Tab-separated table of C-alpha atoms in Angstrom:
chain	number	residue	atom	x	y	z
O	1	GLU	CA	-14.624	65.464	-64.547
O	2	PRO	CA	-17.924	63.716	-63.748
O	3	GLU	CA	-19.523	64.737	-60.481
O	4	VAL	CA	-22.016	63.485	-57.965
O	5	THR	CA	-24.510	66.285	-57.451
O	6	GLN	CA	-26.462	66.826	-54.263
O	7	THR	CA	-29.345	69.168	-53.540
O	8	PRO	CA	-30.061	71.166	-51.509
O	9	SER	CA	-26.694	72.209	-50.129
O	10	HIS	CA	-28.300	73.238	-46.870
O	11	GLN	CA	-31.682	72.355	-45.408
O	12	VAL	CA	-33.187	73.565	-42.161
O	13	THR	CA	-36.190	71.679	-40.893
O	14	GLN	CA	-38.283	71.457	-37.775
O	15	MET	CA	-38.121	68.388	-35.604
O	16	GLY	CA	-40.700	65.844	-36.670
O	17	GLN	CA	-40.808	66.997	-40.274
O	18	GLU	CA	-39.972	64.817	-43.239
O	19	VAL	CA	-37.008	65.694	-45.421
O	20	ILE	CA	-35.838	64.360	-48.759
O	21	LEU	CA	-32.216	64.724	-49.732
O	22	ARG	CA	-31.468	64.389	-53.417
O	23	CYS	CA	-28.480	63.064	-55.284
O	24	VAL	CA	-27.619	62.557	-58.929
O	25	PRO	CA	-24.856	59.935	-59.117
O	26	ILE	CA	-22.393	59.697	-61.989
O	27	SER	CA	-24.262	58.283	-64.947
O	28	ASN	CA	-22.376	55.015	-65.551
O	29	HIS	CA	-21.991	54.169	-61.889
O	30	LEU	CA	-23.799	51.159	-60.504
O	31	TYR	CA	-23.438	51.362	-56.740
O	32	PHE	CA	-24.855	54.181	-54.645
O	33	TYR	CA	-24.376	55.129	-51.038
O	34	TRP	CA	-25.396	57.517	-48.335
O	35	TYR	CA	-23.026	58.512	-45.552
O	36	ARG	CA	-23.369	61.103	-42.875
O	37	GLN	CA	-20.975	63.114	-40.738
O	38	ILE	CA	-22.027	64.760	-37.518
O	39	LEU	CA	-19.979	67.900	-36.919
O	40	GLY	CA	-16.586	67.036	-35.511
O	41	GLN	CA	-17.071	63.296	-35.903
O	42	LYS	CA	-16.086	60.721	-38.478
O	43	VAL	CA	-17.902	59.835	-41.661
O	44	GLU	CA	-20.429	57.047	-41.008
O	45	PHE	CA	-21.975	54.619	-43.451
O	46	LEU	CA	-25.768	54.653	-43.702
O	47	VAL	CA	-26.814	52.523	-46.656
O	48	SER	CA	-25.719	51.061	-49.964
O	49	PHE	CA	-27.935	50.506	-52.980
O	50	TYR	CA	-27.358	48.302	-55.988
O	51	ASN	CA	-29.627	46.903	-58.667
O	52	ASN	CA	-32.581	48.882	-57.326
O	53	GLU	CA	-32.434	47.537	-53.836
O	54	ILE	CA	-30.657	48.088	-50.560
O	55	SER	CA	-27.596	45.851	-50.370
O	56	GLU	CA	-26.440	46.838	-46.902
O	57	LYS	CA	-27.486	49.226	-44.161
O	58	SER	CA	-26.093	50.290	-40.828
O	59	GLU	CA	-27.718	50.384	-37.414
O	60	ILE	CA	-28.232	54.108	-37.898
O	61	PHE	CA	-30.471	53.426	-40.907
O	62	ASP	CA	-33.613	52.586	-38.972
O	63	ASP	CA	-37.256	52.697	-40.010
O	64	GLN	CA	-37.174	56.483	-40.171
O	65	PHE	CA	-34.873	56.307	-43.183
O	66	SER	CA	-35.587	55.155	-46.694
O	67	VAL	CA	-33.876	55.378	-50.076
O	68	GLU	CA	-35.211	55.405	-53.586
O	69	ARG	CA	-34.001	55.619	-57.131
O	70	PRO	CA	-37.245	56.797	-58.632
O	71	ASP	CA	-36.258	57.566	-62.210
O	72	GLY	CA	-32.920	55.992	-63.055
O	73	SER	CA	-30.925	59.134	-62.369
O	74	ASN	CA	-31.926	60.531	-58.972
O	75	PHE	CA	-31.093	58.757	-55.738
O	76	THR	CA	-32.923	60.063	-52.684
O	77	LEU	CA	-32.669	59.699	-48.936
O	78	LYS	CA	-35.840	60.339	-46.988
O	79	ILE	CA	-35.990	60.883	-43.252
O	80	ARG	CA	-39.591	60.504	-42.182
O	81	SER	CA	-39.659	62.292	-38.853
O	82	THR	CA	-36.469	64.192	-38.178
O	83	LYS	CA	-34.844	64.351	-34.766
O	84	LEU	CA	-32.356	66.866	-33.453
O	85	GLU	CA	-29.635	64.223	-33.622
O	86	ASP	CA	-30.190	63.849	-37.371
O	87	SER	CA	-28.414	67.170	-37.830
O	88	ALA	CA	-25.331	66.356	-39.891
O	89	MET	CA	-23.740	66.537	-43.313
O	90	TYR	CA	-25.201	63.878	-45.563
O	91	PHE	CA	-22.976	62.684	-48.380
O	92	CYS	CA	-24.087	60.711	-51.382
O	93	ALA	CA	-21.477	58.612	-53.174
O	94	SER	CA	-21.296	56.340	-56.167
O	95	ILE	CA	-18.816	53.941	-57.716
O	96	GLN	CA	-18.537	52.241	-61.064
O	97	GLY	CA	-17.431	48.920	-59.641
O	98	SER	CA	-16.068	47.351	-56.500
O	99	ASP	CA	-12.420	48.035	-57.320
O	100	TYR	CA	-12.886	51.758	-57.566
O	101	GLY	CA	-12.715	54.528	-55.020
O	102	TYR	CA	-15.882	56.380	-54.245
O	103	THR	CA	-16.838	59.734	-55.676
O	104	PHE	CA	-18.670	61.754	-53.063
O	105	GLY	CA	-21.065	64.592	-53.628
O	106	SER	CA	-20.468	67.901	-51.898
O	107	GLY	CA	-23.072	67.058	-49.290
O	108	THR	CA	-26.277	68.410	-47.823
O	109	ARG	CA	-26.021	70.092	-44.451
O	110	LEU	CA	-29.176	69.166	-42.561
O	111	THR	CA	-30.045	71.240	-39.526
O	112	VAL	CA	-32.962	70.074	-37.399
O	113	VAL	CA	-34.334	72.712	-35.046
Q	1	ARG	CA	-9.569	47.307	-31.364
Q	2	LYS	CA	-10.860	50.036	-33.673
Q	3	GLU	CA	-11.359	49.095	-37.316
Q	4	VAL	CA	-9.139	51.939	-38.485
Q	5	GLU	CA	-6.614	53.694	-36.293
Q	6	GLN	CA	-4.777	56.854	-37.195
Q	7	ASP	CA	-2.902	59.420	-35.178
Q	8	PRO	CA	-5.371	62.319	-35.144
Q	9	GLY	CA	-2.563	64.905	-35.131
Q	10	PRO	CA	-2.496	67.727	-35.883
Q	11	PHE	CA	0.765	67.524	-37.727
Q	12	ASN	CA	2.071	71.061	-38.114
Q	13	VAL	CA	4.783	71.232	-40.773
Q	14	PRO	CA	6.430	74.028	-42.745
Q	15	GLU	CA	6.056	74.330	-46.477
Q	16	GLY	CA	8.486	72.074	-48.286
Q	17	ALA	CA	8.649	69.503	-45.500
Q	18	THR	CA	8.136	65.782	-45.912
Q	19	VAL	CA	5.475	64.266	-43.687
Q	20	ALA	CA	4.314	60.691	-43.209
Q	21	PHE	CA	1.031	59.337	-41.896
Q	22	ASN	CA	0.427	55.831	-40.683
Q	23	CYS	CA	-2.713	53.821	-40.398
Q	24	THR	CA	-3.513	50.386	-39.030
Q	25	TYR	CA	-6.613	48.384	-39.808
Q	26	SER	CA	-8.038	45.466	-37.894
Q	27	ASN	CA	-9.933	43.504	-40.537
Q	28	SER	CA	-7.523	41.111	-42.220
Q	29	ALA	CA	-10.143	40.526	-44.935
Q	30	SER	CA	-9.691	44.094	-46.168
Q	31	GLN	CA	-8.761	43.978	-49.827
Q	32	SER	CA	-8.843	47.485	-51.211
Q	33	PHE	CA	-7.275	50.486	-49.598
Q	34	PHE	CA	-7.605	54.172	-50.247
Q	35	TRP	CA	-6.384	57.483	-48.960
Q	36	TYR	CA	-8.927	60.284	-48.947
Q	37	ARG	CA	-8.457	63.880	-47.997
Q	38	GLN	CA	-11.177	65.947	-46.408
Q	39	ASP	CA	-11.163	69.689	-46.108
Q	40	CYS	CA	-13.118	71.288	-43.297
Q	41	ARG	CA	-16.871	70.846	-43.870
Q	42	LYS	CA	-16.318	69.375	-47.321
Q	43	GLU	CA	-16.741	65.926	-48.788
Q	44	PRO	CA	-13.983	63.314	-48.689
Q	45	LYS	CA	-12.053	63.309	-51.947
Q	46	LEU	CA	-10.144	60.318	-53.222
Q	47	LEU	CA	-6.439	61.022	-53.087
Q	48	MET	CA	-5.127	57.673	-54.222
Q	49	SER	CA	-5.701	53.970	-54.138
Q	50	VAL	CA	-3.083	51.885	-52.365
Q	51	TYR	CA	-1.637	48.863	-54.113
Q	52	SER	CA	0.284	45.969	-52.609
Q	53	SER	CA	3.443	46.967	-54.439
Q	54	GLY	CA	3.182	50.538	-53.246
Q	55	ASN	CA	2.434	53.416	-55.563
Q	56	GLU	CA	3.368	56.976	-56.183
Q	57	ASP	CA	1.405	59.900	-57.566
Q	58	GLY	CA	3.487	63.024	-57.844
Q	59	ARG	CA	4.459	64.126	-54.356
Q	60	PHE	CA	2.403	61.381	-52.725
Q	61	THR	CA	3.567	57.838	-52.030
Q	62	ALA	CA	1.424	55.127	-50.474
Q	63	GLN	CA	2.625	51.847	-49.042
Q	64	LEU	CA	0.733	48.788	-47.874
Q	65	ASN	CA	1.973	46.098	-45.517
Q	66	ARG	CA	-0.657	43.383	-45.375
Q	67	ALA	CA	1.241	41.263	-42.874
Q	68	SER	CA	1.259	44.098	-40.371
Q	69	GLN	CA	-2.109	45.482	-41.526
Q	70	TYR	CA	-0.508	48.843	-41.964
Q	71	ILE	CA	-0.819	51.577	-44.584
Q	72	SER	CA	1.255	54.698	-44.938
Q	73	LEU	CA	1.118	57.938	-46.877
Q	74	LEU	CA	4.166	60.073	-47.535
Q	75	ILE	CA	3.816	63.645	-48.728
Q	76	ARG	CA	6.944	65.314	-50.076
Q	77	ASP	CA	7.481	69.036	-50.565
Q	78	SER	CA	4.345	69.964	-48.603
Q	79	LYS	CA	2.234	72.808	-49.931
Q	80	LEU	CA	-0.120	75.079	-48.028
Q	81	SER	CA	-2.935	73.508	-50.033
Q	82	ASP	CA	-2.112	70.100	-48.548
Q	83	SER	CA	-3.626	71.254	-45.249
Q	84	ALA	CA	-6.538	68.892	-44.673
Q	85	THR	CA	-7.546	65.757	-42.831
Q	86	TYR	CA	-6.206	62.562	-44.379
Q	87	LEU	CA	-8.383	59.487	-44.086
Q	88	CYS	CA	-7.149	55.942	-44.453
Q	89	VAL	CA	-9.980	53.781	-45.762
Q	90	PRO	CA	-9.867	50.003	-46.119
Q	91	ARG	CA	-12.596	48.126	-47.881
Q	92	THR	CA	-13.572	44.458	-47.917
Q	93	TYR	CA	-15.462	42.770	-50.681
Q	94	ASN	CA	-17.873	41.052	-48.322
Q	95	THR	CA	-19.336	44.420	-47.402
Q	96	ASP	CA	-20.270	47.456	-49.388
Q	97	LYS	CA	-19.262	50.033	-46.903
Q	98	LEU	CA	-16.130	52.068	-46.402
Q	99	ILE	CA	-15.007	52.359	-42.804
Q	100	PHE	CA	-13.650	55.761	-41.953
Q	101	GLY	CA	-11.547	56.585	-38.982
Q	102	THR	CA	-11.214	60.055	-37.585
Q	103	GLY	CA	-8.263	60.752	-39.878
Q	104	THR	CA	-5.018	62.643	-39.405
Q	105	ARG	CA	-5.074	66.392	-39.543
Q	106	LEU	CA	-2.250	68.121	-41.415
Q	107	GLN	CA	-1.555	71.829	-41.146
Q	108	VAL	CA	1.134	73.229	-43.446
Q	109	PHE	CA	2.390	76.674	-42.479
Q	110	PRO	CA	4.389	79.206	-44.528
């Protein structure tokens, strides 16, 4: 079964450092997403990406965040200057079309110290 | 009113039991509906889509009542492996995002 792949599975970084979280969506999918889940809380939408541009973003997705699809297969989330409160699981997801359920990757656990 | 409301549980049931979860959503423009399950510290996994006519997938049955803005999930013959958090997720076509609630936690015991 096709998978969404995320790397790394766990990243520890110092406050103020930049991090890049990587995702390889399913190859024929057209819509890509980042979500995050702070420990013990619900899954929150960050950003959606379609046709090489952001289609929607949440209030959480401020100027510290950016997304890219640099080479047609990878989909990255960059956090420019991490804060302690950025510690969370970050999930990448993709869908083939709007009628389909999402496929999520297994997530990257980001710990900011 | 919250966009998605579910009883957080936990629902503690013995193996073999039938258990039902309910969910209400506030956005009447919601058009697609899904049930996801999430194991502790894992990603949400799509369990089933929910259709207006109701649908069944093995031991799982989902129902949708648009008039009441209510979705349900019935699990028959519960297995230990069904222990997870079950997330009701509506989606509207005027937005890309899925709105997750806190889900309902199910614990199946031997």
